[in-house]
Amino acid sequence: MSKSKIMIVEDESIIAEDLADSLEDMGYIVVDIVSSGEEAILMAAEKQPHLILMDVILQGEIDGITAAEEIYSSLQIPIIFLTAYSDNQTLQRVKATNPFGYIVKPFEERNLYLTIEIALERHHYDPITHLPNRFLFKSKLDEILSHKNGDNSGNLYHINESHKHQNFPKIPIFYISLDRINRIQVTLGSNNRELVLCNIAKRLKESISDIEILAHLEAAEFAIILKPVKHKKNAIDIAESILDVISQSMVLGSDEVYVTASIGITFYPLDGTVADELLKNANAAMYHAQQKGGNNYQLHKSKTVVISREKLSLETNLRNALKRSEFHIYYQPKVDIRQGKITGAEALIRWFHPEKGLISPAEFIPIAEETGLIISIGEWVLHTACSQTKVWQEEGFAPFQIAVNLSRSQFIHRNLQERIIKIIQEVDLTPNYLELEVTEGLVMQNERAASRIMKAWQNYGIKISMDDFGKGYSSLSYLREFPFDVIKIDKSFIHNIMADSKTEAITIAIIQMAHSLNLKVVAEGVETQAELEFLQRHKCDEIQGYLFGPPLPISKFEQLLKEGKKYI
Ligand code: C2E
Ligand code: CA
Ligand code: CA
């Protein structure tokens, strides 16, 4: 059996020499003696000892505890502390590093020997690469997951849809298999195969940062747990650089050898919450990479992964869109059915992505909600639409109401009520020219807050409309209990009036009921003359739809205002 290599970190040279002698007597090899934390970090990487004996108080800036943390996190070399210090504070700091041993000076040699042997036993390293083995890898993964799963943040790790898209921290796990490694063994012999493994292990260790643990599982298989990442893309970048690093040529004697790898990637908690499941899925993804011919990575395949990858790139772009002025507001006219004139407009956001072109709000608003970006986007919309409306008023156009959509997460955001009032004050718009469109679902999920916030707005003079009525639950009680001024009949209803007599009857009932509650009724999505006539007959108040005009950019909408045309 080969002798274990030990490094000593101790600033008193006499003690260090003594210790070295004892260790040699016990049958270990002392690879180095260093006296500062800085040196310890450097030499540990260079000498790759199996174990380090570390003093706490050292020369230099970095003490033994900090050096140990650094060394263990990057190299996973087990560390035993040797110190005369045993005060509580020091002990607490030492404990927090999960040391493999803690020996208070002076100590008996027997005690030292036992502690070292236990530490080496606990860290049963792979003898070829000196990396942690499968056993250690599993226990490290278990340890990390038990922290996470037992998080006191309650159901944080209970998986729901939002975790898949939010920049919610995810722990990436890589399962790496070297392609065609058996060929190397056959053609170059098993010694060379070991050299290849050691070389790859060294490259991996040196090239990847943010590693929690790198292990040699067996044969040609390695595994990595990375530190949590916000975006899958961060892990994918690392996988790509690993493929790169591995595929660089290596010289064995007179031969130049090329090795490639297949990588399977899973993320905690998206692809599993227990070690076995995550490893199994990573392994399956790795096979998938092998089937694709090797030298590539594959994410654990579930349908959601594919979707969320696309969303991920949208999300990154969305973060910059405000800064880069990629958002615009389009204005869609609302026409009063009796006067036949424009009496309002709905502000609808548009995103002009530099490469992808126009992206529909239906596509990016949900992502903006999940990521919290909706707060700043929503405020931008409100501010821009209100100040544009003020500009139109100052230019002498007949004042009209501007309607702005509010989304769910905007609604539950703190201070929403005050912030909206503040924006109106800033742009100096008379409050009753602003109408906020909220959906039934939004009110339903936040009944108490909704009631309080909506009443405050109403007192201030802001109008509130229930958007998409008829689409969801269509609760009439909400219309009665909450201070709505307007109800917008959903376009799906309007499109069916002509085709379905039941829809027709319900639409008539909605209009009558809304009027009995003193609500103004707006029909959205009106596309045909027949729909208009029906709504006229049944005394709907306002019409919005392609029949009169789609959402338009400022200049085009201004053109309509200038024309002052009578639509009906
Ligand atoms: P919404 O509030 O129901 O807006 C009406 C949607 O119907 C708009 O889609 C509009 O372009 C479309 N539309 C208007 N007339 C017609 C018509 O005659 N026929 C048909 N088929 N469609 C018509 P858009 O602009 O794509 O917006 C989709 C949704 O995105 C909006 O539905 C709204 O929920 C959301 N949204 C848009 N802008 C904002 C915003 O600034 N903030 C928030 N929170 N949500 C927004
Ligand atoms: Ca709306
Ligand atoms: Ca609507």
Tab-separated table of C-alpha atoms and ligand atoms in Angstrom, residues 346 348 405 437 467-468 488 524, ligand 2:
chain	number	residue	atom	x	y	z
A	346	GLU	CA	-55.845	51.214	-24.058
A	348	LEU	CA	-50.583	48.019	-24.853
A	405	ASN	CA	-53.193	46.993	-17.643
A	437	GLU	CA	-57.531	47.358	-16.010
A	467	ASP	CA	-60.771	43.173	-17.826
A	468	ASP	CA	-61.590	39.983	-19.726
A	488	LYS	CA	-64.829	44.826	-20.367
A	524	GLU	CA	-63.290	44.359	-26.744
B	2	CA	CA	-56.724	45.023	-21.091
